[in-house]
């Protein structure tokens, strides 16, 4: 049963130096035609799978708030026609601080958006410039105040660490200022240099200086300690929440549940099939007009792959993988399939278990990818 929908808006007024998501500059793009194609794909998808009332809708990008007010209203009306969130569900928009005007905030509120994920990254203006962000610390703070004034009480901040020129002291200050804003959810990710980004090209030329791995580890250690000290529960490797504000949308992924992916480059998982959409904007529009969908590739996930995904996605959560749910889903005990691999990681101090779950230790959170790899290709 489909639990969630991810809707992709690929337009940006400015491209950040670290971003490798599917995105294009806003100027001279066929935005309205793209939104029309998204509507056609939504209609096709709901008719094919029969689920339109969901636990969560997440609008990401790109930058969804890059849309003009008329475009944003058109898009919200499209969503309203084809998808809805069940009572108590979650409807999230990603947002850049410098683009969330009071008019846009009110529009989002009027169309039942109830959660904002705000891309702050850091409260250091100098580092913001280095990473290609165009907002300032003051704009970020004002945006959060403005969102509260309009009536949003479920706000999440996206933060980054191990950034060029960033010291542990800088990160301590960013966390201090984030806590002072009294939000209920934060995500914090270390910088990863991806191909086809400004930072990747600078790195190849020897012109990018980032903190050493030891410094990055110290920042993550500090992050976990400070979040706990301020009443945030770490429920996933990079995500922290006050009680009742965990991201339901992201939990859909980590619980290995089904979801729609609508838009250029979006991914979906329904009825055991993972699909990836065409990325280029005009090719996406053309494909949807012709077929109703824009699938670039489809992969039917076999049982062995499903079990592997259950483990490496589930281990991202601090609660870990439920042995009972694993056996219920796949008809075989966890230890019968992955017992040897789990024991090897436990001996290294990277995994632990209790009666119900297998989960990463604190040490294991630093080496998550190494642990996940141990469960791939063993069946």
Short mmCIF file of C-alpha atoms in Angstrom, two decimals:
data_model
loop_
_atom_site.label_atom_id
_atom_site.label_comp_id
_atom_site.label_asym_id
_atom_site.label_seq_id
_atom_site.Cartn_x
_atom_site.Cartn_y
_atom_site.Cartn_z
CA UNK A 1 0.00 0.00 0.00
CA UNK A 2 1.39 3.39 -1.03
CA UNK A 3 2.13 5.56 2.01
CA UNK A 4 3.63 8.75 0.59
CA UNK A 5 4.34 10.92 -2.44
CA UNK A 6 7.45 12.85 -3.35
CA UNK A 7 6.86 15.73 -5.80
CA UNK A 8 9.90 17.23 -7.52
CA UNK A 9 10.22 20.89 -8.52
CA UNK A 10 13.57 21.13 -10.35
CA UNK A 11 13.85 24.91 -10.68
CA UNK A 12 16.33 27.13 -8.81
CA UNK A 13 17.18 30.82 -9.00
CA UNK A 14 20.70 29.94 -7.91
CA UNK A 15 22.65 26.64 -7.94
CA UNK A 16 24.50 25.81 -4.70
CA UNK A 17 28.10 24.67 -5.07
CA UNK A 18 27.49 21.26 -3.44
CA UNK A 19 24.15 20.33 -5.02
CA UNK A 20 23.90 17.31 -7.34
CA UNK A 21 20.10 17.00 -7.37
CA UNK A 22 18.17 17.20 -10.63
CA UNK A 23 17.77 20.95 -11.09
CA UNK A 24 17.98 23.78 -13.64
CA UNK A 25 18.10 27.57 -13.54
CA UNK A 26 14.58 28.98 -13.31
CA UNK A 27 15.01 31.59 -16.04
CA UNK A 28 13.53 30.73 -19.49
CA UNK A 29 12.22 27.35 -18.34
CA UNK A 30 8.78 25.96 -19.35
CA UNK A 31 7.54 26.06 -15.76
CA UNK A 32 3.81 26.04 -16.49
CA UNK A 33 4.12 23.22 -19.00
CA UNK A 34 6.12 21.29 -16.43
CA UNK A 35 3.40 21.75 -13.81
CA UNK A 36 0.82 20.58 -16.37
CA UNK A 37 2.92 17.46 -17.00
CA UNK A 38 3.15 16.81 -13.27
CA UNK A 39 -0.65 16.95 -13.08
CA UNK A 40 -0.94 14.46 -15.92
CA UNK A 41 1.56 12.14 -14.20
CA UNK A 42 -0.27 12.43 -10.87
CA UNK A 43 -3.57 11.52 -12.53
CA UNK A 44 -1.99 8.56 -14.36
CA UNK A 45 -0.25 7.33 -11.20
CA UNK A 46 -3.33 7.47 -8.97
CA UNK A 47 -5.46 5.74 -11.62
CA UNK A 48 -2.83 2.99 -11.98
CA UNK A 49 -2.29 2.33 -8.28
CA UNK A 50 -5.56 3.46 -6.70
CA UNK A 51 -4.08 5.31 -3.72
CA UNK A 52 -4.65 9.06 -3.45
CA UNK A 53 -5.02 9.56 0.32
CA UNK A 54 -1.58 9.33 1.87
CA UNK A 55 0.27 9.62 5.17
CA UNK A 56 2.62 12.22 3.73
CA UNK A 57 3.33 14.45 0.75
CA UNK A 58 6.80 15.96 0.42
CA UNK A 59 7.60 18.65 -2.15
CA UNK A 60 11.33 18.95 -2.81
CA UNK A 61 13.73 20.15 -5.44
CA UNK A 62 15.41 22.08 -6.78
CA UNK A 63 13.61 24.79 -4.89
CA UNK A 64 9.79 24.55 -4.69
CA UNK A 65 9.63 28.10 -3.32
CA UNK A 66 11.34 29.36 -6.51
CA UNK A 67 7.88 29.29 -8.14
CA UNK A 68 6.10 32.62 -8.50
CA UNK A 69 2.96 33.14 -6.42
CA UNK A 70 0.60 32.32 -9.38
CA UNK A 71 2.68 29.24 -10.26
CA UNK A 72 2.74 28.11 -6.64
CA UNK A 73 -1.04 28.45 -6.37
CA UNK A 74 -1.51 26.55 -9.63
CA UNK A 75 0.72 23.76 -8.33
CA UNK A 76 -1.08 23.58 -4.97
CA UNK A 77 -4.42 23.35 -6.80
CA UNK A 78 -3.04 20.48 -8.91
CA UNK A 79 -1.98 18.60 -5.79
CA UNK A 80 -5.37 19.25 -4.18
CA UNK A 81 -7.17 17.77 -7.21
CA UNK A 82 -5.28 14.47 -7.20
CA UNK A 83 -3.67 13.80 -3.81
CA UNK A 84 -4.58 14.36 -0.19
CA UNK A 85 -3.08 13.74 3.22
CA UNK A 86 -5.03 11.73 5.77
CA UNK A 87 -6.07 13.38 9.02
CA UNK A 88 -3.00 13.94 11.16
CA UNK A 89 -0.74 13.41 8.15
CA UNK A 90 2.21 15.45 6.99
CA UNK A 91 2.39 17.86 4.03
CA UNK A 92 5.92 19.27 3.69
CA UNK A 93 7.48 21.90 1.45
CA UNK A 94 11.22 22.43 1.17
CA UNK A 95 12.06 26.12 1.20
CA UNK A 96 14.92 28.58 0.82
CA UNK A 97 14.90 31.33 3.47
CA UNK A 98 15.24 34.18 0.98
CA UNK A 99 12.22 33.03 -1.06
CA UNK A 100 9.59 32.47 1.63
CA UNK A 101 7.62 35.71 1.46
CA UNK A 102 4.62 36.18 3.71
CA UNK A 103 2.38 35.87 0.64
CA UNK A 104 3.86 32.48 -0.26
CA UNK A 105 3.70 31.30 3.34
CA UNK A 106 0.03 32.25 3.57
CA UNK A 107 -0.67 30.45 0.30
CA UNK A 108 1.00 27.28 1.56
CA UNK A 109 -0.95 27.49 4.79
CA UNK A 110 -4.24 28.04 2.91
CA UNK A 111 -3.66 24.82 0.93
CA UNK A 112 -3.02 22.71 4.04
CA UNK A 113 0.78 22.53 3.95
CA UNK A 114 1.62 21.88 7.61
CA UNK A 115 5.40 21.40 7.68
CA UNK A 116 8.32 23.40 6.30
CA UNK A 117 11.85 22.08 5.76
CA UNK A 118 14.04 25.18 5.63
CA UNK A 119 17.50 25.02 4.05
CA UNK A 120 19.56 27.06 6.50
CA UNK A 121 22.81 25.00 6.28
CA UNK A 122 24.80 27.35 8.55
CA UNK A 123 24.35 30.62 10.44
CA UNK A 124 27.77 31.87 9.33
CA UNK A 125 27.36 34.42 6.50
CA UNK A 126 30.92 33.95 5.26
CA UNK A 127 30.51 30.18 4.94
CA UNK A 128 27.09 30.62 3.31
CA UNK A 129 28.82 32.58 0.53
CA UNK A 130 31.51 29.91 0.18
CA UNK A 131 28.95 27.15 -0.39
CA UNK A 132 26.94 29.20 -2.89
CA UNK A 133 23.93 30.05 -0.74
CA UNK A 134 22.40 33.46 -1.38
CA UNK A 135 20.49 33.97 1.86
CA UNK A 136 21.97 35.43 5.04
CA UNK A 137 21.77 34.41 8.69
CA UNK A 138 19.40 37.32 9.33
CA UNK A 139 17.10 36.24 6.47
CA UNK A 140 16.95 32.69 7.84
CA UNK A 141 15.96 33.92 11.31
CA UNK A 142 13.38 36.35 9.89
CA UNK A 143 11.89 33.62 7.70
CA UNK A 144 11.33 31.36 10.70
CA UNK A 145 9.70 34.23 12.60
CA UNK A 146 7.51 34.96 9.58
CA UNK A 147 6.48 31.30 9.24
CA UNK A 148 5.44 31.20 12.89
CA UNK A 149 3.45 34.41 12.46
CA UNK A 150 1.50 32.81 9.58
CA UNK A 151 0.77 29.79 11.77
CA UNK A 152 3.38 27.12 10.98
CA UNK A 153 4.39 25.24 14.12
CA UNK A 154 6.11 22.25 12.49
CA UNK A 155 9.43 23.63 11.26
CA UNK A 156 12.54 21.65 10.37
CA UNK A 157 15.99 23.11 9.78
CA UNK A 158 18.50 21.57 7.37
CA UNK A 159 22.08 22.08 8.57
CA UNK A 160 25.45 21.04 7.12
CA UNK A 161 28.89 20.50 8.61
CA UNK A 162 32.43 19.77 7.42
CA UNK A 163 32.04 22.77 5.10
CA UNK A 164 34.94 24.68 3.48
CA UNK A 165 36.56 26.93 6.07
CA UNK A 166 34.29 25.68 8.85
CA UNK A 167 35.86 25.10 12.27
CA UNK A 168 34.41 23.18 15.20
CA UNK A 169 33.83 26.58 16.81
CA UNK A 170 31.80 27.72 13.78
CA UNK A 171 29.65 24.59 14.01
CA UNK A 172 29.14 25.06 17.75
CA UNK A 173 27.88 28.59 17.04
CA UNK A 174 25.51 27.38 14.29
CA UNK A 175 24.03 24.78 16.64
CA UNK A 176 23.67 27.38 19.41
CA UNK A 177 21.74 29.70 17.11
CA UNK A 178 19.62 26.84 15.77
CA UNK A 179 18.58 25.81 19.29
CA UNK A 180 17.67 29.41 20.12
CA UNK A 181 15.06 29.30 17.33
CA UNK A 182 13.15 26.65 19.27
CA UNK A 183 12.20 24.46 16.30
CA UNK A 184 11.16 20.82 16.79
CA UNK A 185 13.15 19.01 14.10
CA UNK A 186 16.61 19.29 12.58
CA UNK A 187 18.53 17.40 9.91
CA UNK A 188 22.31 17.74 9.80
CA UNK A 189 24.46 16.31 7.00
CA UNK A 190 28.20 16.30 6.43
CA UNK A 191 29.33 17.71 3.09
CA UNK A 192 29.78 15.07 0.41
CA UNK A 193 31.59 16.16 -2.75
CA UNK A 194 29.53 14.85 -5.67
CA UNK A 195 30.47 14.75 -9.37
CA UNK A 196 29.02 17.47 -11.62
CA UNK A 197 29.09 20.09 -8.85
CA UNK A 198 31.08 23.30 -8.48
CA UNK A 199 32.84 21.84 -5.44
CA UNK A 200 33.85 18.71 -7.37
CA UNK A 201 35.52 20.82 -10.06
CA UNK A 202 37.29 22.93 -7.43
CA UNK A 203 38.47 19.80 -5.62
CA UNK A 204 39.93 18.37 -8.84
CA UNK A 205 41.89 21.60 -9.27
CA UNK A 206 43.14 21.49 -5.68
CA UNK A 207 41.23 24.66 -4.81
CA UNK A 208 38.82 23.26 -2.21
CA UNK A 209 39.89 23.02 1.41
CA UNK A 210 37.51 21.12 3.69
CA UNK A 211 37.98 19.94 7.28
CA UNK A 212 39.98 16.72 7.77
CA UNK A 213 38.08 13.48 8.47
CA UNK A 214 39.04 13.71 12.14
CA UNK A 215 37.45 17.17 12.35
CA UNK A 216 34.33 15.93 10.57
CA UNK A 217 34.04 13.07 13.09
CA UNK A 218 34.42 15.53 15.98
CA UNK A 219 31.63 17.67 14.52
CA UNK A 220 29.31 14.65 14.28
CA UNK A 221 30.18 13.61 17.83
CA UNK A 222 29.44 17.14 19.01
CA UNK A 223 26.20 17.20 17.03
CA UNK A 224 24.88 14.05 18.72
CA UNK A 225 25.83 15.30 22.19
CA UNK A 226 24.34 18.77 21.72
CA UNK A 227 21.10 17.49 20.21
CA UNK A 228 20.59 15.14 23.15
CA UNK A 229 21.45 17.89 25.63
CA UNK A 230 18.77 20.12 24.08
CA UNK A 231 16.02 17.50 24.16
CA UNK A 232 16.27 16.21 20.58
CA UNK A 233 16.04 12.46 20.01
CA UNK A 234 18.29 11.10 17.26
CA UNK A 235 15.95 8.79 15.36
CA UNK A 236 18.11 8.41 12.23
CA UNK A 237 21.80 8.87 11.42
CA UNK A 238 21.30 12.53 10.40
CA UNK A 239 17.89 13.42 11.86
CA UNK A 240 16.86 14.70 15.29
CA UNK A 241 13.42 15.44 16.68
CA UNK A 242 11.47 16.66 19.66
CA UNK A 243 8.66 14.22 20.67
CA UNK A 244 6.01 13.89 17.95
CA UNK A 245 7.86 15.70 15.13
CA UNK A 246 9.80 12.92 13.37
CA UNK A 247 9.55 13.18 9.58
CA UNK A 248 6.85 10.72 8.52
CA UNK A 249 7.93 11.06 4.91
CA UNK A 250 11.53 10.05 5.50
CA UNK A 251 10.39 7.20 7.76
CA UNK A 252 8.51 5.85 4.74
CA UNK A 253 11.86 5.38 2.98
CA UNK A 254 13.70 3.98 5.99
CA UNK A 255 10.83 1.58 6.77
CA UNK A 256 11.08 0.34 3.17
CA UNK A 257 7.45 1.24 2.42
CA UNK A 258 5.88 2.20 -0.90
CA UNK A 259 5.76 5.75 -2.28
CA UNK A 260 5.02 7.69 -5.45
CA UNK A 261 7.65 9.82 -7.16
CA UNK A 262 6.23 12.56 -9.39
CA UNK A 263 8.34 14.87 -11.54
CA UNK A 264 11.57 14.93 -13.55
CA UNK A 265 14.17 12.60 -12.08
CA UNK A 266 11.84 11.44 -9.28
CA UNK A 267 11.99 7.85 -7.98
CA UNK A 268 9.09 5.68 -6.88
CA UNK A 269 8.53 2.29 -5.27
CA UNK A 270 5.18 0.55 -5.80
CA UNK A 271 4.14 -3.13 -5.84
CA UNK A 272 7.73 -4.31 -5.61
CA UNK A 273 8.95 -2.20 -8.55
CA UNK A 274 11.42 0.68 -8.26
CA UNK A 275 11.12 3.28 -11.02
CA UNK A 276 13.22 6.29 -12.01
CA UNK A 277 11.81 9.12 -14.11
CA UNK A 278 13.50 10.87 -17.01
CA UNK A 279 15.59 13.78 -15.71
CA UNK A 280 15.79 16.48 -18.44
CA UNK A 281 12.80 18.82 -18.18
CA UNK A 282 11.66 18.92 -21.82
CA UNK A 283 12.12 15.17 -22.27
CA UNK A 284 10.09 14.57 -19.12
CA UNK A 285 7.26 16.80 -20.40
CA UNK A 286 7.30 15.09 -23.79
CA UNK A 287 7.20 11.60 -22.26
CA UNK A 288 4.30 12.42 -19.93
CA UNK A 289 2.30 14.00 -22.74
CA UNK A 290 2.80 10.84 -24.80
CA UNK A 291 2.48 8.11 -22.13
CA UNK A 292 1.06 9.61 -18.95
CA UNK A 293 4.30 8.62 -17.22
CA UNK A 294 8.01 9.31 -17.76
CA UNK A 295 9.73 6.15 -16.60
CA UNK A 296 13.34 5.95 -17.64
CA UNK A 297 13.88 2.57 -16.00
CA UNK A 298 11.92 0.03 -14.01
CA UNK A 299 13.39 -2.61 -11.74
CA UNK A 300 11.40 -5.44 -10.18
CA UNK A 301 12.93 -6.00 -6.76
CA UNK A 302 13.44 -9.69 -5.97
CA UNK A 303 12.96 -11.06 -2.45
CA UNK A 304 16.70 -11.14 -1.72
CA UNK A 305 17.03 -7.45 -2.68
CA UNK A 306 13.97 -6.57 -0.60
CA UNK A 307 15.54 -8.18 2.45
CA UNK A 308 18.84 -6.38 1.87
CA UNK A 309 17.02 -3.06 1.48
CA UNK A 310 15.03 -3.73 4.65
CA UNK A 311 18.31 -4.02 6.52
CA UNK A 312 20.43 -1.18 5.13
CA UNK A 313 17.50 1.26 5.10
CA UNK A 314 16.27 0.16 8.52
CA UNK A 315 19.71 0.43 10.09
CA UNK A 316 19.71 4.15 9.29
CA UNK A 317 17.16 4.48 12.10
CA UNK A 318 18.55 4.47 15.62
CA UNK A 319 15.77 2.01 16.51
CA UNK A 320 17.23 -0.25 13.84
CA UNK A 321 15.65 -3.25 12.12
CA UNK A 322 12.72 -4.95 13.82
CA UNK A 323 13.27 -8.70 13.81
CA UNK A 324 9.54 -9.31 14.16
CA UNK A 325 8.62 -7.07 11.19
CA UNK A 326 11.41 -8.62 9.09
CA UNK A 327 10.05 -12.14 9.68
CA UNK A 328 6.46 -11.02 9.07
CA UNK A 329 7.39 -9.38 5.75
CA UNK A 330 9.65 -12.08 4.37
CA UNK A 331 8.59 -15.28 6.13
CA UNK A 332 12.05 -16.06 7.47
CA UNK A 333 13.83 -15.08 10.72
CA UNK A 334 16.38 -12.26 10.44
CA UNK A 335 19.17 -14.35 11.97
CA UNK A 336 18.59 -17.16 9.51
CA UNK A 337 19.39 -14.78 6.65
CA UNK A 338 21.81 -12.25 8.13
CA UNK A 339 22.88 -13.71 11.47
CA UNK A 340 26.53 -14.21 10.48
CA UNK A 341 26.91 -10.70 9.09
CA UNK A 342 25.23 -9.18 12.13
CA UNK A 343 27.52 -11.09 14.51
CA UNK A 344 30.61 -9.91 12.62
CA UNK A 345 29.52 -6.28 12.94
CA UNK A 346 28.69 -6.78 16.62
CA UNK A 347 32.21 -8.10 17.26
CA UNK A 348 33.53 -4.88 15.72
CA UNK A 349 31.32 -2.88 18.08
CA UNK A 350 29.30 -1.38 15.21
CA UNK A 351 25.99 -3.21 15.81
CA UNK A 352 24.05 -4.22 18.90
CA UNK A 353 20.77 -6.04 19.48
CA UNK A 354 18.04 -6.44 22.03
CA UNK A 355 15.02 -8.74 22.07
CA UNK A 356 13.19 -6.70 19.40
CA UNK A 357 15.75 -4.94 17.18
CA UNK A 358 19.21 -4.89 15.64
CA UNK A 359 20.68 -1.39 15.53
CA UNK A 360 23.82 0.67 15.02
CA UNK A 361 25.88 1.49 18.09
CA UNK A 362 27.06 5.06 18.54
CA UNK A 363 30.39 4.00 17.02
CA UNK A 364 28.48 2.35 14.18
CA UNK A 365 26.76 5.62 13.27
CA UNK A 366 30.17 6.99 12.24
CA UNK A 367 30.72 3.99 9.93
CA UNK A 368 27.19 3.38 8.69
CA UNK A 369 28.10 2.81 5.04
CA UNK A 370 30.65 0.18 6.02
CA UNK A 371 28.03 -1.66 8.08
CA UNK A 372 25.38 -1.43 5.33
CA UNK A 373 27.81 -2.86 2.77
CA UNK A 374 28.25 -5.98 4.90
CA UNK A 375 24.62 -6.98 4.20
CA UNK A 376 24.68 -6.52 0.42
CA UNK A 377 25.21 -9.45 -1.97
CA UNK A 378 25.25 -12.14 0.72
CA UNK A 379 22.05 -14.00 -0.23
#
